[in-house]
């Protein structure tokens, strides 16, 4: 019985080894291995395709455009441009009428107050003299600083006062660009891009947005230089309407050019609005003498300066320069010339 048990055990071991070494079993194992290799290669191929799709082709073929051109994207910005321009000048006309009306009433009231002030002049001088002596040294210094600021503000023209407010807004946005947590919102709302989902509101807000300090100071200097002339010609309300409308119209012209050429990208800055103001002044006062700060010996007329700027932006548009948004500059200049 022991010999039989050993024999049966030996037979089972041999049969098991024969099954593993048979060609059928070897063929099945090789198919499984090939199957695993094929599945692995197929997975790697799919993974590589997905990575290429996510990352995008490094060098797109010339037959495929860089960006899709969708003219229907311009419908909303067009309606927004017309609406902002109409509302700006309409509101400016109403405010200008109310401003003139209030100035007439204030002039009549001031004439009455002057007569009463002459009667109270002696009493008022004694009262303010005693009040000043009761103040501390620190309070007197604060009042003197406020008096100097008030004198400086009173010495500014109406146009320079308007530009001071615009400069303050631009400075605030410039500081916000330095905060990393706010940059995502600033890119969405304070940069104009026809490919963005938010296209209308940035047409206004981008005119108050600068990332470079030099860019902002250059635009604000030009605006400060021409602000006195344009406000004396149009008034404060019409100047603000011209500035806002110029920024929106110049941005829309940039949208049209970017969509037509397929070179979609973000833009920001007040250059389009500033070009509108500059062109309006140079058109209305073409013989005015202008100069360059760093070259005081060089002077030229406003009309020639406008022609040179328009020629420069036209050349940049035709030659494909991308340092500035030349289409927006031309749009702002043409709007300013026709205003």
CSV table of C-alpha atoms in Angstrom, one decimal:
chain,number,residue,atom,x,y,z
A,1,UNK,CA,0.0,0.0,0.0
A,2,UNK,CA,2.9,2.3,0.7
A,3,UNK,CA,4.4,1.6,-2.7
A,4,UNK,CA,1.0,2.2,-4.4
A,5,UNK,CA,0.6,5.5,-2.6
A,6,UNK,CA,4.1,6.6,-3.7
A,7,UNK,CA,3.3,5.6,-7.3
A,8,UNK,CA,0.0,7.5,-7.5
A,9,UNK,CA,1.7,10.6,-6.1
A,10,UNK,CA,4.5,10.3,-8.7
A,11,UNK,CA,1.8,10.0,-11.5
A,12,UNK,CA,0.0,13.1,-10.4
A,13,UNK,CA,3.2,15.1,-10.3
A,14,UNK,CA,4.1,14.0,-13.8
A,15,UNK,CA,0.7,14.8,-15.2
A,16,UNK,CA,0.7,18.2,-13.6
A,17,UNK,CA,4.2,19.0,-15.1
A,18,UNK,CA,3.0,17.7,-18.5
A,19,UNK,CA,0.0,20.1,-18.5
A,20,UNK,CA,2.3,23.1,-17.8
A,21,UNK,CA,4.8,22.1,-20.4
A,22,UNK,CA,2.3,21.2,-23.2
A,23,UNK,CA,2.2,23.4,-26.4
A,24,UNK,CA,-1.4,24.4,-25.8
A,25,UNK,CA,-0.5,25.8,-22.4
A,26,UNK,CA,2.6,27.5,-23.7
A,27,UNK,CA,0.5,29.0,-26.5
A,28,UNK,CA,-2.0,30.3,-24.0
A,29,UNK,CA,0.6,31.8,-21.8
A,30,UNK,CA,2.3,33.6,-24.8
A,31,UNK,CA,-1.1,34.9,-25.9
A,32,UNK,CA,-1.7,36.2,-22.4
A,33,UNK,CA,1.7,37.8,-22.4
A,34,UNK,CA,1.1,39.3,-25.9
A,35,UNK,CA,-2.3,40.5,-24.7
A,36,UNK,CA,-0.8,42.2,-21.7
A,37,UNK,CA,1.8,43.8,-24.0
A,38,UNK,CA,-0.8,45.0,-26.4
A,39,UNK,CA,-3.0,46.3,-23.7
A,40,UNK,CA,0.0,48.1,-22.1
A,41,UNK,CA,1.0,49.6,-25.4
A,42,UNK,CA,-2.5,50.7,-26.2
A,43,UNK,CA,-2.8,52.3,-22.8
A,44,UNK,CA,0.5,54.1,-23.3
A,45,UNK,CA,-0.7,55.3,-26.7
A,46,UNK,CA,-4.0,56.6,-25.3
A,47,UNK,CA,-2.1,58.3,-22.4
A,48,UNK,CA,0.3,59.9,-24.8
A,49,UNK,CA,-2.6,61.2,-27.0
A,50,UNK,CA,-4.4,62.6,-24.0
A,51,UNK,CA,-1.2,64.4,-22.8
A,52,UNK,CA,-0.7,65.8,-26.2
A,53,UNK,CA,-4.3,67.0,-26.4
A,54,UNK,CA,-4.1,68.6,-23.0
A,55,UNK,CA,-0.8,70.3,-23.6
A,56,UNK,CA,-1.6,71.3,-27.2
A,57,UNK,CA,0.7,70.8,-30.2
A,58,UNK,CA,4.0,72.6,-29.9
A,59,UNK,CA,4.1,73.8,-33.5
A,60,UNK,CA,0.6,73.9,-35.1
A,61,UNK,CA,0.4,73.2,-38.8
A,62,UNK,CA,-0.1,76.2,-41.1
A,63,UNK,CA,-3.4,74.8,-42.3
A,64,UNK,CA,-5.0,75.1,-38.8
A,65,UNK,CA,-5.7,78.7,-37.6
A,66,UNK,CA,-4.0,79.7,-34.4
A,67,UNK,CA,-7.4,80.7,-32.9
A,68,UNK,CA,-11.0,80.3,-34.0
A,69,UNK,CA,-12.6,83.3,-35.5
A,70,UNK,CA,-16.1,83.9,-34.3
A,71,UNK,CA,-17.6,87.2,-35.5
A,72,UNK,CA,-20.7,86.6,-33.5
A,73,UNK,CA,-18.6,87.3,-30.4
A,74,UNK,CA,-18.6,91.0,-31.4
A,75,UNK,CA,-22.4,91.5,-31.3
A,76,UNK,CA,-22.5,91.9,-27.5
A,77,UNK,CA,-19.5,94.3,-27.5
A,78,UNK,CA,-21.0,96.3,-30.3
A,79,UNK,CA,-24.3,96.8,-28.5
A,80,UNK,CA,-22.4,97.6,-25.3
A,81,UNK,CA,-20.2,100.2,-27.1
A,82,UNK,CA,-23.3,102.0,-28.6
A,83,UNK,CA,-25.1,101.9,-25.3
A,84,UNK,CA,-22.1,103.3,-23.2
A,85,UNK,CA,-21.4,106.0,-25.8
A,86,UNK,CA,-25.0,107.1,-25.9
A,87,UNK,CA,-25.5,107.0,-22.2
A,88,UNK,CA,-22.3,108.8,-21.5
A,89,UNK,CA,-23.0,111.8,-23.7
A,90,UNK,CA,-26.7,111.8,-22.7
A,91,UNK,CA,-25.9,111.9,-19.0
A,92,UNK,CA,-23.1,114.5,-19.6
A,93,UNK,CA,-25.6,116.8,-21.4
A,94,UNK,CA,-28.1,116.5,-18.4
A,95,UNK,CA,-25.4,117.0,-15.8
A,96,UNK,CA,-23.9,120.0,-17.8
A,97,UNK,CA,-27.3,121.7,-17.8
A,98,UNK,CA,-27.8,121.1,-14.1
A,99,UNK,CA,-24.3,122.3,-13.4
A,100,UNK,CA,-24.9,125.6,-15.2
A,101,UNK,CA,-28.2,126.0,-13.4
A,102,UNK,CA,-26.6,125.5,-10.0
A,103,UNK,CA,-23.7,127.9,-10.8
A,104,UNK,CA,-26.2,130.6,-11.6
A,105,UNK,CA,-28.0,130.1,-8.3
A,106,UNK,CA,-24.7,130.0,-6.4
A,107,UNK,CA,-23.6,133.2,-8.0
A,108,UNK,CA,-26.8,134.9,-6.9
A,109,UNK,CA,-26.4,133.6,-3.3
A,110,UNK,CA,-22.8,134.6,-3.1
A,111,UNK,CA,-23.7,138.2,-4.1
A,112,UNK,CA,-26.1,138.3,-1.1
A,113,UNK,CA,-23.6,136.7,1.3
A,114,UNK,CA,-20.9,139.3,0.4
A,115,UNK,CA,-23.1,142.1,1.7
A,116,UNK,CA,-23.7,140.3,5.0
A,117,UNK,CA,-20.0,139.4,5.3
A,118,UNK,CA,-19.0,143.1,5.1
A,119,UNK,CA,-21.2,143.8,8.0
A,120,UNK,CA,-19.9,141.0,10.1
A,121,UNK,CA,-16.3,141.3,9.1
A,122,UNK,CA,-15.1,142.9,12.3
A,123,UNK,CA,-16.9,140.4,14.5
A,124,UNK,CA,-15.6,137.4,12.5
A,125,UNK,CA,-12.0,138.5,12.7
A,126,UNK,CA,-12.1,138.7,16.5
A,127,UNK,CA,-13.9,135.3,16.7
A,128,UNK,CA,-11.4,133.4,14.5
A,129,UNK,CA,-8.4,135.1,16.2
A,130,UNK,CA,-9.6,133.8,19.6
A,131,UNK,CA,-10.4,130.3,18.1
A,132,UNK,CA,-6.9,130.0,16.6
A,133,UNK,CA,-5.2,130.9,19.9
A,134,UNK,CA,-7.1,128.1,21.7
A,135,UNK,CA,-5.7,125.4,19.4
A,136,UNK,CA,-2.7,123.2,20.2
A,137,UNK,CA,0.6,123.2,18.2
A,138,UNK,CA,-0.3,119.9,16.5
A,139,UNK,CA,-3.7,121.1,15.5
A,140,UNK,CA,-2.2,124.3,14.0
A,141,UNK,CA,0.3,122.2,12.0
A,142,UNK,CA,-2.5,120.0,10.6
A,143,UNK,CA,-4.6,123.1,9.6
A,144,UNK,CA,-1.6,124.6,7.9
A,145,UNK,CA,-0.9,121.4,5.9
A,146,UNK,CA,-4.6,121.3,4.9
A,147,UNK,CA,-4.4,124.9,3.9
A,148,UNK,CA,-1.4,124.2,1.6
A,149,UNK,CA,-3.2,121.3,0.0
A,150,UNK,CA,-6.3,123.4,-0.5
A,151,UNK,CA,-4.2,126.2,-2.1
A,152,UNK,CA,-2.6,123.6,-4.4
A,153,UNK,CA,-6.0,122.1,-5.3
A,154,UNK,CA,-7.5,125.6,-5.9
A,155,UNK,CA,-4.6,126.4,-8.3
A,156,UNK,CA,-5.4,123.5,-10.6
A,157,UNK,CA,-7.5,123.9,-13.6
A,158,UNK,CA,-10.8,122.0,-14.0
A,159,UNK,CA,-9.3,119.6,-16.4
A,160,UNK,CA,-6.3,118.9,-14.1
A,161,UNK,CA,-8.7,118.2,-11.2
A,162,UNK,CA,-10.5,115.7,-13.4
A,163,UNK,CA,-7.3,114.0,-14.3
A,164,UNK,CA,-6.3,113.8,-10.7
A,165,UNK,CA,-9.3,111.6,-10.0
A,166,UNK,CA,-8.5,109.4,-13.0
A,167,UNK,CA,-4.9,109.2,-11.8
A,168,UNK,CA,-6.0,108.1,-8.4
A,169,UNK,CA,-8.2,105.3,-9.8
A,170,UNK,CA,-5.3,104.1,-12.1
A,171,UNK,CA,-2.9,104.1,-9.2
A,172,UNK,CA,-5.3,102.0,-7.1
A,173,UNK,CA,-5.7,99.4,-9.8
A,174,UNK,CA,-1.9,99.4,-10.3
A,175,UNK,CA,-1.4,98.6,-6.6
A,176,UNK,CA,-4.0,95.8,-6.9
A,177,UNK,CA,-2.0,94.2,-9.7
A,178,UNK,CA,0.8,93.7,-7.1
A,179,UNK,CA,-1.5,91.5,-4.9
A,180,UNK,CA,-1.3,87.9,-6.1
A,181,UNK,CA,-4.7,86.9,-4.8
A,182,UNK,CA,-6.4,89.7,-6.9
A,183,UNK,CA,-4.6,89.1,-10.2
A,184,UNK,CA,-7.1,86.4,-11.4
A,185,UNK,CA,-10.0,88.8,-11.0
A,186,UNK,CA,-8.0,91.7,-12.6
A,187,UNK,CA,-7.2,89.6,-15.6
A,188,UNK,CA,-10.9,88.7,-16.0
A,189,UNK,CA,-12.4,92.2,-15.5
A,190,UNK,CA,-9.6,94.7,-16.1
A,191,UNK,CA,-8.1,93.3,-19.3
A,192,UNK,CA,-10.0,93.3,-22.6
A,193,UNK,CA,-9.9,90.2,-24.7
A,194,UNK,CA,-12.4,89.1,-27.4
A,195,UNK,CA,-11.7,85.5,-26.6
A,196,UNK,CA,-12.7,85.9,-23.0
A,197,UNK,CA,-16.2,85.0,-21.6
A,198,UNK,CA,-16.3,88.5,-20.0
A,199,UNK,CA,-16.0,90.9,-22.9
A,200,UNK,CA,-18.2,93.9,-22.3
A,201,UNK,CA,-17.4,95.2,-18.8
A,202,UNK,CA,-13.6,95.1,-19.3
A,203,UNK,CA,-14.0,97.5,-22.2
A,204,UNK,CA,-14.6,100.2,-19.6
A,205,UNK,CA,-12.5,98.9,-16.7
A,206,UNK,CA,-9.4,98.3,-18.9
A,207,UNK,CA,-9.1,102.0,-19.5
A,208,UNK,CA,-8.2,102.4,-15.8
A,209,UNK,CA,-5.9,99.4,-15.6
A,210,UNK,CA,-2.1,99.5,-16.0
A,211,UNK,CA,0.4,96.8,-15.0
A,212,UNK,CA,3.5,98.9,-15.8
A,213,UNK,CA,4.3,102.0,-13.8
A,214,UNK,CA,6.0,103.6,-16.9
A,215,UNK,CA,3.0,102.9,-19.1
A,216,UNK,CA,0.6,104.5,-16.6
A,217,UNK,CA,2.8,107.6,-16.0
A,218,UNK,CA,3.2,108.1,-19.7
A,219,UNK,CA,-0.6,108.0,-20.4
A,220,UNK,CA,-1.4,110.2,-17.4
A,221,UNK,CA,1.2,112.8,-18.3
A,222,UNK,CA,-0.2,113.1,-21.8
A,223,UNK,CA,-3.8,113.3,-20.4
A,224,UNK,CA,-2.6,115.9,-17.8
A,225,UNK,CA,-1.0,118.0,-20.6
A,226,UNK,CA,-4.2,118.2,-22.7
A,227,UNK,CA,-6.8,118.1,-20.0
A,228,UNK,CA,-7.0,121.9,-19.5
A,229,UNK,CA,-7.5,122.5,-23.2
A,230,UNK,CA,-10.2,119.8,-23.7
A,231,UNK,CA,-12.1,120.8,-20.6
A,232,UNK,CA,-12.1,124.5,-21.6
A,233,UNK,CA,-13.5,123.4,-25.0
A,234,UNK,CA,-16.1,120.8,-23.9
A,235,UNK,CA,-16.6,121.2,-20.2
A,236,UNK,CA,-16.0,118.6,-17.4
A,237,UNK,CA,-19.0,116.5,-18.1
A,238,UNK,CA,-18.4,116.2,-21.9
A,239,UNK,CA,-14.7,115.5,-21.2
A,240,UNK,CA,-15.5,112.6,-19.0
A,241,UNK,CA,-18.0,111.3,-21.5
A,242,UNK,CA,-15.4,111.6,-24.3
A,243,UNK,CA,-12.8,109.8,-22.2
A,244,UNK,CA,-15.1,106.8,-21.3
A,245,UNK,CA,-16.5,106.6,-24.9
A,246,UNK,CA,-13.0,106.8,-26.4
A,247,UNK,CA,-11.9,103.9,-24.2
A,248,UNK,CA,-14.8,101.7,-25.1
A,249,UNK,CA,-14.7,102.5,-28.9
A,250,UNK,CA,-10.9,102.0,-29.1
A,251,UNK,CA,-11.3,98.6,-27.4
A,252,UNK,CA,-14.0,97.6,-29.7
A,253,UNK,CA,-11.9,98.5,-32.8
A,254,UNK,CA,-9.1,96.3,-31.2
A,255,UNK,CA,-11.7,93.5,-30.8
A,256,UNK,CA,-12.6,93.7,-34.5
A,257,UNK,CA,-8.9,93.6,-35.6
A,258,UNK,CA,-8.0,90.8,-33.3
A,259,UNK,CA,-11.0,88.7,-34.4
A,260,UNK,CA,-10.3,89.4,-38.1
A,261,UNK,CA,-6.7,88.4,-37.9
A,262,UNK,CA,-7.1,85.6,-35.3
A,263,UNK,CA,-4.5,87.1,-33.0
A,264,UNK,CA,-6.6,87.1,-29.9
A,265,UNK,CA,-5.0,88.3,-26.7
A,266,UNK,CA,-5.5,90.6,-23.7
A,267,UNK,CA,-5.0,94.3,-23.7
A,268,UNK,CA,-5.1,96.9,-21.0
A,269,UNK,CA,-4.3,100.6,-20.5
A,270,UNK,CA,-5.7,104.0,-21.1
A,271,UNK,CA,-3.9,104.6,-24.4
A,272,UNK,CA,-7.1,104.4,-26.5
A,273,UNK,CA,-8.9,106.9,-24.3
A,274,UNK,CA,-5.9,109.2,-24.2
A,275,UNK,CA,-5.5,109.1,-28.0
A,276,UNK,CA,-9.2,110.2,-28.2
A,277,UNK,CA,-8.5,113.2,-26.0
A,278,UNK,CA,-5.3,114.1,-27.8
A,279,UNK,CA,-6.8,113.8,-31.2
A,280,UNK,CA,-9.8,116.0,-30.2
A,281,UNK,CA,-7.5,118.7,-29.0
A,282,UNK,CA,-5.2,118.5,-32.0
A,283,UNK,CA,-8.1,118.7,-34.4
A,284,UNK,CA,-9.8,121.7,-32.7
A,285,UNK,CA,-6.5,123.6,-32.1
A,286,UNK,CA,-4.2,122.4,-34.8
A,287,UNK,CA,-1.8,125.4,-34.6
A,288,UNK,CA,-1.1,124.9,-30.9
A,289,UNK,CA,2.6,124.5,-30.2
A,290,UNK,CA,3.8,121.3,-28.5
A,291,UNK,CA,7.1,120.1,-27.2
A,292,UNK,CA,9.0,117.2,-25.7
A,293,UNK,CA,10.0,117.3,-22.0
A,294,UNK,CA,13.4,115.9,-22.5
A,295,UNK,CA,14.0,118.0,-25.7
A,296,UNK,CA,12.7,121.5,-24.9
A,297,UNK,CA,14.4,122.9,-28.0
A,298,UNK,CA,12.2,120.8,-30.3
A,299,UNK,CA,8.7,122.1,-30.9
A,300,UNK,CA,5.9,121.2,-33.4
A,301,UNK,CA,2.3,122.0,-34.0
A,302,UNK,CA,-0.5,119.8,-32.6
A,303,UNK,CA,-1.7,119.0,-36.2
A,304,UNK,CA,1.7,117.6,-37.2
A,305,UNK,CA,1.9,115.6,-34.0
A,306,UNK,CA,-1.4,114.0,-34.6
A,307,UNK,CA,-0.4,113.1,-38.2
A,308,UNK,CA,2.8,111.5,-37.0
A,309,UNK,CA,1.1,109.4,-34.3
A,310,UNK,CA,-1.6,108.2,-36.8
A,311,UNK,CA,1.1,107.3,-39.3
A,312,UNK,CA,3.1,105.4,-36.7
A,313,UNK,CA,0.1,103.4,-35.6
A,314,UNK,CA,-0.9,102.7,-39.2
A,315,UNK,CA,2.6,101.4,-39.9
A,316,UNK,CA,2.5,99.2,-36.8
A,317,UNK,CA,-0.9,97.8,-37.8
A,318,UNK,CA,0.3,97.0,-41.4
A,319,UNK,CA,3.7,95.6,-40.3
A,320,UNK,CA,2.2,93.5,-37.5
A,321,UNK,CA,3.9,95.1,-34.6
A,322,UNK,CA,2.7,93.7,-31.3
A,323,UNK,CA,4.3,96.0,-28.8
A,324,UNK,CA,1.2,98.2,-28.7
A,325,UNK,CA,-2.5,97.7,-29.6
A,326,UNK,CA,-2.2,99.9,-32.7
A,327,UNK,CA,-5.8,99.2,-33.9
A,328,UNK,CA,-7.1,100.5,-30.6
A,329,UNK,CA,-4.9,103.6,-30.9
A,330,UNK,CA,-6.3,104.3,-34.4
A,331,UNK,CA,-9.8,103.7,-33.3
A,332,UNK,CA,-9.4,106.2,-30.4
A,333,UNK,CA,-7.7,108.8,-32.7
A,334,UNK,CA,-10.4,108.6,-35.4
A,335,UNK,CA,-13.2,108.9,-32.8
A,336,UNK,CA,-11.4,112.0,-31.3
A,337,UNK,CA,-11.0,113.6,-34.7
A,338,UNK,CA,-14.7,113.2,-35.4
A,339,UNK,CA,-16.0,114.3,-32.0
